[in-house]
């Protein structure tokens, strides 16, 4: 360990909203930051939240490299993101936030664990994040499968793809046009 104060499995930390989190895996630190970012957005009056992260390799295993995983607590917002993506050639595939997978994040020493194990990894990661988005329409895009290409593919050149930038811009344009 780098020092006695380094984070280690079994530690319990508190999120911005006061929830206690058992650190089950120190390599899942991004979701801790994302949880606080969502809490911060809610505290500052966000009426919709869309988060984007290369959160899990499990999304790539589940879906391959042709589409990104999408999760959320608001079917209307999920549909709007999927539709905006279709217009831009970016595909988002909805995965379930089912109760069976949710229990994998249960902790005996905190409100929640930061990981739920290997099974349904992208789903349990989204379940973790969803606990911090309660009360606001929320969508999570796991772009681990689509953020990079290893060779030229369509209009993408080898390297970063920019997914979901086109989708989010199109979504904002659509939302502004509907006002």
mmCIF file of C-alpha atoms in Angstrom:
data_model
loop_
_atom_site.group_PDB
_atom_site.id
_atom_site.type_symbol
_atom_site.label_atom_id
_atom_site.label_comp_id
_atom_site.label_asym_id
_atom_site.label_seq_id
_atom_site.Cartn_x
_atom_site.Cartn_y
_atom_site.Cartn_z
ATOM 1 C CA UNK A 1 0.000 0.000 0.000
ATOM 2 C CA UNK A 2 1.369 3.460 -0.857
ATOM 3 C CA UNK A 3 0.622 4.740 2.654
ATOM 4 C CA UNK A 4 -1.497 3.996 5.680
ATOM 5 C CA UNK A 5 -4.167 6.373 4.415
ATOM 6 C CA UNK A 6 -4.579 4.751 0.977
ATOM 7 C CA UNK A 7 -8.043 3.449 0.170
ATOM 8 C CA UNK A 8 -8.357 -0.308 0.553
ATOM 9 C CA UNK A 9 -11.083 -2.944 0.189
ATOM 10 C CA UNK A 10 -13.374 -2.904 3.204
ATOM 11 C CA UNK A 11 -13.101 0.838 3.780
ATOM 12 C CA UNK A 12 -16.363 2.746 4.170
ATOM 13 C CA UNK A 13 -16.628 6.219 2.661
ATOM 14 C CA UNK A 14 -19.496 8.690 2.642
ATOM 15 C CA UNK A 15 -20.974 10.161 -0.508
ATOM 16 C CA UNK A 16 -21.966 13.802 -0.780
ATOM 17 C CA UNK A 17 -25.583 12.870 0.024
ATOM 18 C CA UNK A 18 -24.566 11.059 3.220
ATOM 19 C CA UNK A 19 -24.906 7.494 1.926
ATOM 20 C CA UNK A 20 -22.218 5.166 3.214
ATOM 21 C CA UNK A 21 -20.352 3.144 0.584
ATOM 22 C CA UNK A 22 -18.340 -0.004 1.184
ATOM 23 C CA UNK A 23 -15.258 0.022 -1.035
ATOM 24 C CA UNK A 24 -15.340 -3.518 -2.376
ATOM 25 C CA UNK A 25 -12.954 -2.841 -5.252
ATOM 26 C CA UNK A 26 -10.544 0.101 -5.315
ATOM 27 C CA UNK A 27 -10.402 -0.075 -9.124
ATOM 28 C CA UNK A 28 -14.054 1.027 -9.218
ATOM 29 C CA UNK A 29 -13.189 4.517 -8.012
ATOM 30 C CA UNK A 30 -14.759 6.295 -10.999
ATOM 31 C CA UNK A 31 -18.253 5.397 -9.887
ATOM 32 C CA UNK A 32 -17.577 6.985 -6.487
ATOM 33 C CA UNK A 33 -16.741 10.251 -8.234
ATOM 34 C CA UNK A 34 -19.744 9.874 -10.534
ATOM 35 C CA UNK A 35 -22.040 9.333 -7.532
ATOM 36 C CA UNK A 36 -20.875 12.602 -5.995
ATOM 37 C CA UNK A 37 -21.173 14.406 -9.344
ATOM 38 C CA UNK A 38 -24.810 13.316 -9.580
ATOM 39 C CA UNK A 39 -25.431 14.409 -5.981
ATOM 40 C CA UNK A 40 -23.827 17.761 -6.796
ATOM 41 C CA UNK A 41 -26.020 18.195 -9.889
ATOM 42 C CA UNK A 42 -29.159 17.374 -7.891
ATOM 43 C CA UNK A 43 -28.138 19.793 -5.120
ATOM 44 C CA UNK A 44 -27.773 22.524 -7.734
ATOM 45 C CA UNK A 45 -31.225 22.003 -9.248
ATOM 46 C CA UNK A 46 -30.635 19.662 -12.188
ATOM 47 C CA UNK A 47 -33.978 18.619 -13.644
ATOM 48 C CA UNK A 48 -32.524 15.862 -15.858
ATOM 49 C CA UNK A 49 -29.170 14.119 -15.579
ATOM 50 C CA UNK A 50 -27.304 12.249 -18.293
ATOM 51 C CA UNK A 51 -23.977 10.821 -17.225
ATOM 52 C CA UNK A 52 -21.407 9.369 -19.592
ATOM 53 C CA UNK A 53 -18.584 7.075 -18.542
ATOM 54 C CA UNK A 54 -16.265 4.367 -19.785
ATOM 55 C CA UNK A 55 -17.388 2.631 -16.634
ATOM 56 C CA UNK A 56 -17.173 -1.103 -17.269
ATOM 57 C CA UNK A 57 -15.448 -3.563 -19.538
ATOM 58 C CA UNK A 58 -18.548 -5.663 -18.880
ATOM 59 C CA UNK A 59 -20.545 -3.430 -21.245
ATOM 60 C CA UNK A 60 -18.106 -4.294 -24.032
ATOM 61 C CA UNK A 61 -18.358 -8.000 -23.212
ATOM 62 C CA UNK A 62 -22.169 -7.871 -23.205
ATOM 63 C CA UNK A 63 -22.679 -5.735 -26.317
ATOM 64 C CA UNK A 64 -19.522 -5.862 -28.401
ATOM 65 C CA UNK A 65 -18.295 -2.658 -30.010
ATOM 66 C CA UNK A 66 -21.350 -1.711 -32.081
ATOM 67 C CA UNK A 67 -23.455 -0.087 -29.382
ATOM 68 C CA UNK A 68 -23.205 1.566 -25.988
ATOM 69 C CA UNK A 69 -25.158 0.433 -22.940
ATOM 70 C CA UNK A 70 -27.904 2.760 -21.738
ATOM 71 C CA UNK A 71 -29.616 2.616 -18.353
ATOM 72 C CA UNK A 72 -31.980 4.964 -16.615
ATOM 73 C CA UNK A 73 -34.921 5.609 -14.354
ATOM 74 C CA UNK A 74 -37.046 7.535 -16.873
ATOM 75 C CA UNK A 75 -38.322 5.770 -20.006
ATOM 76 C CA UNK A 76 -39.054 9.050 -21.786
ATOM 77 C CA UNK A 77 -35.509 10.352 -21.327
ATOM 78 C CA UNK A 78 -34.048 6.967 -22.312
ATOM 79 C CA UNK A 79 -36.140 6.997 -25.515
ATOM 80 C CA UNK A 80 -35.107 10.565 -26.339
ATOM 81 C CA UNK A 81 -31.415 9.643 -26.041
ATOM 82 C CA UNK A 82 -31.854 6.482 -28.133
ATOM 83 C CA UNK A 83 -33.751 8.436 -30.826
ATOM 84 C CA UNK A 84 -31.152 11.224 -30.873
ATOM 85 C CA UNK A 85 -28.452 8.581 -31.251
ATOM 86 C CA UNK A 86 -30.208 6.869 -34.156
ATOM 87 C CA UNK A 87 -30.272 10.158 -36.064
ATOM 88 C CA UNK A 88 -26.519 10.464 -35.588
ATOM 89 C CA UNK A 89 -25.551 6.837 -36.244
ATOM 90 C CA UNK A 90 -24.760 6.145 -32.584
ATOM 91 C CA UNK A 91 -26.540 3.118 -31.149
ATOM 92 C CA UNK A 92 -27.550 2.806 -27.488
ATOM 93 C CA UNK A 93 -28.879 -0.509 -26.226
ATOM 94 C CA UNK A 94 -31.041 -0.507 -23.086
ATOM 95 C CA UNK A 95 -30.030 -2.935 -20.374
ATOM 96 C CA UNK A 96 -32.255 -3.705 -17.387
ATOM 97 C CA UNK A 97 -32.000 -2.356 -13.873
ATOM 98 C CA UNK A 98 -33.633 -5.434 -12.376
ATOM 99 C CA UNK A 99 -33.986 -6.298 -8.698
ATOM 100 C CA UNK A 100 -32.054 -9.566 -9.124
ATOM 101 C CA UNK A 101 -28.876 -7.697 -10.033
ATOM 102 C CA UNK A 102 -29.485 -4.879 -7.561
ATOM 103 C CA UNK A 103 -28.972 -7.156 -4.560
ATOM 104 C CA UNK A 104 -25.397 -7.796 -5.685
ATOM 105 C CA UNK A 105 -24.520 -4.288 -4.429
ATOM 106 C CA UNK A 106 -25.852 -5.009 -0.928
ATOM 107 C CA UNK A 107 -23.411 -4.408 1.918
ATOM 108 C CA UNK A 108 -23.440 -5.635 5.501
ATOM 109 C CA UNK A 109 -21.377 -2.657 6.723
ATOM 110 C CA UNK A 110 -22.657 0.272 4.621
ATOM 111 C CA UNK A 111 -25.692 1.451 2.679
ATOM 112 C CA UNK A 112 -24.248 0.042 -0.562
ATOM 113 C CA UNK A 113 -21.129 -1.590 -2.070
ATOM 114 C CA UNK A 114 -19.309 0.079 -4.950
ATOM 115 C CA UNK A 115 -19.233 -3.168 -6.965
ATOM 116 C CA UNK A 116 -21.520 -6.139 -7.320
ATOM 117 C CA UNK A 117 -19.047 -8.762 -8.493
ATOM 118 C CA UNK A 118 -18.360 -10.089 -11.977
ATOM 119 C CA UNK A 119 -21.879 -11.212 -12.840
ATOM 120 C CA UNK A 120 -23.856 -8.505 -14.688
ATOM 121 C CA UNK A 121 -21.014 -6.031 -14.119
ATOM 122 C CA UNK A 122 -22.378 -3.165 -16.204
ATOM 123 C CA UNK A 123 -25.833 -3.604 -14.679
ATOM 124 C CA UNK A 124 -24.577 -3.628 -11.094
ATOM 125 C CA UNK A 125 -22.439 -0.549 -11.829
ATOM 126 C CA UNK A 126 -25.522 1.242 -13.165
ATOM 127 C CA UNK A 127 -27.509 0.091 -10.120
ATOM 128 C CA UNK A 128 -24.879 1.666 -7.897
ATOM 129 C CA UNK A 129 -25.112 4.980 -9.751
ATOM 130 C CA UNK A 130 -28.925 4.855 -9.823
ATOM 131 C CA UNK A 131 -29.013 5.004 -6.027
ATOM 132 C CA UNK A 132 -27.692 8.569 -6.238
ATOM 133 C CA UNK A 133 -30.085 9.659 -9.016
ATOM 134 C CA UNK A 134 -33.301 8.979 -7.106
ATOM 135 C CA UNK A 135 -35.856 11.745 -7.607
ATOM 136 C CA UNK A 136 -34.576 13.118 -10.908
ATOM 137 C CA UNK A 137 -34.904 11.744 -14.460
ATOM 138 C CA UNK A 138 -31.536 10.103 -15.118
ATOM 139 C CA UNK A 139 -29.749 8.252 -17.906
ATOM 140 C CA UNK A 140 -26.385 6.522 -17.695
ATOM 141 C CA UNK A 141 -24.410 5.836 -20.877
ATOM 142 C CA UNK A 142 -21.643 3.255 -20.490
ATOM 143 C CA UNK A 143 -19.474 3.964 -23.532
ATOM 144 C CA UNK A 144 -16.631 1.562 -22.703
ATOM 145 C CA UNK A 145 -17.448 -0.464 -25.823
ATOM 146 C CA UNK A 146 -17.700 2.452 -28.250
ATOM 147 C CA UNK A 147 -15.326 5.150 -27.050
ATOM 148 C CA UNK A 148 -12.348 3.822 -29.024
ATOM 149 C CA UNK A 149 -11.820 1.904 -32.267
ATOM 150 C CA UNK A 150 -8.671 -0.084 -32.961
ATOM 151 C CA UNK A 151 -8.744 0.576 -36.713
ATOM 152 C CA UNK A 152 -10.535 2.870 -39.160
ATOM 153 C CA UNK A 153 -14.257 2.040 -39.114
ATOM 154 C CA UNK A 154 -16.801 4.018 -41.144
ATOM 155 C CA UNK A 155 -16.294 7.698 -40.391
ATOM 156 C CA UNK A 156 -14.266 6.837 -37.297
ATOM 157 C CA UNK A 157 -10.503 6.920 -37.497
ATOM 158 C CA UNK A 158 -8.394 4.686 -35.281
ATOM 159 C CA UNK A 159 -8.545 6.056 -31.727
ATOM 160 C CA UNK A 160 -11.226 7.980 -29.844
ATOM 161 C CA UNK A 161 -14.666 8.047 -31.490
ATOM 162 C CA UNK A 162 -16.294 10.931 -29.666
ATOM 163 C CA UNK A 163 -19.345 8.790 -28.871
ATOM 164 C CA UNK A 164 -21.820 10.123 -27.597
ATOM 165 C CA UNK A 165 -20.990 13.745 -28.458
ATOM 166 C CA UNK A 166 -23.099 13.781 -31.638
ATOM 167 C CA UNK A 167 -26.036 12.234 -29.797
ATOM 168 C CA UNK A 168 -25.938 14.708 -26.923
ATOM 169 C CA UNK A 169 -25.693 17.698 -29.260
ATOM 170 C CA UNK A 170 -28.637 16.370 -31.285
ATOM 171 C CA UNK A 171 -30.605 15.767 -28.073
ATOM 172 C CA UNK A 172 -30.066 19.355 -26.921
ATOM 173 C CA UNK A 173 -31.090 20.687 -30.351
ATOM 174 C CA UNK A 174 -34.259 18.537 -30.251
ATOM 175 C CA UNK A 175 -35.080 19.666 -26.714
ATOM 176 C CA UNK A 176 -34.589 23.329 -27.597
ATOM 177 C CA UNK A 177 -36.742 22.968 -30.724
ATOM 178 C CA UNK A 178 -39.588 21.492 -28.678
ATOM 179 C CA UNK A 179 -39.710 24.499 -26.314
#
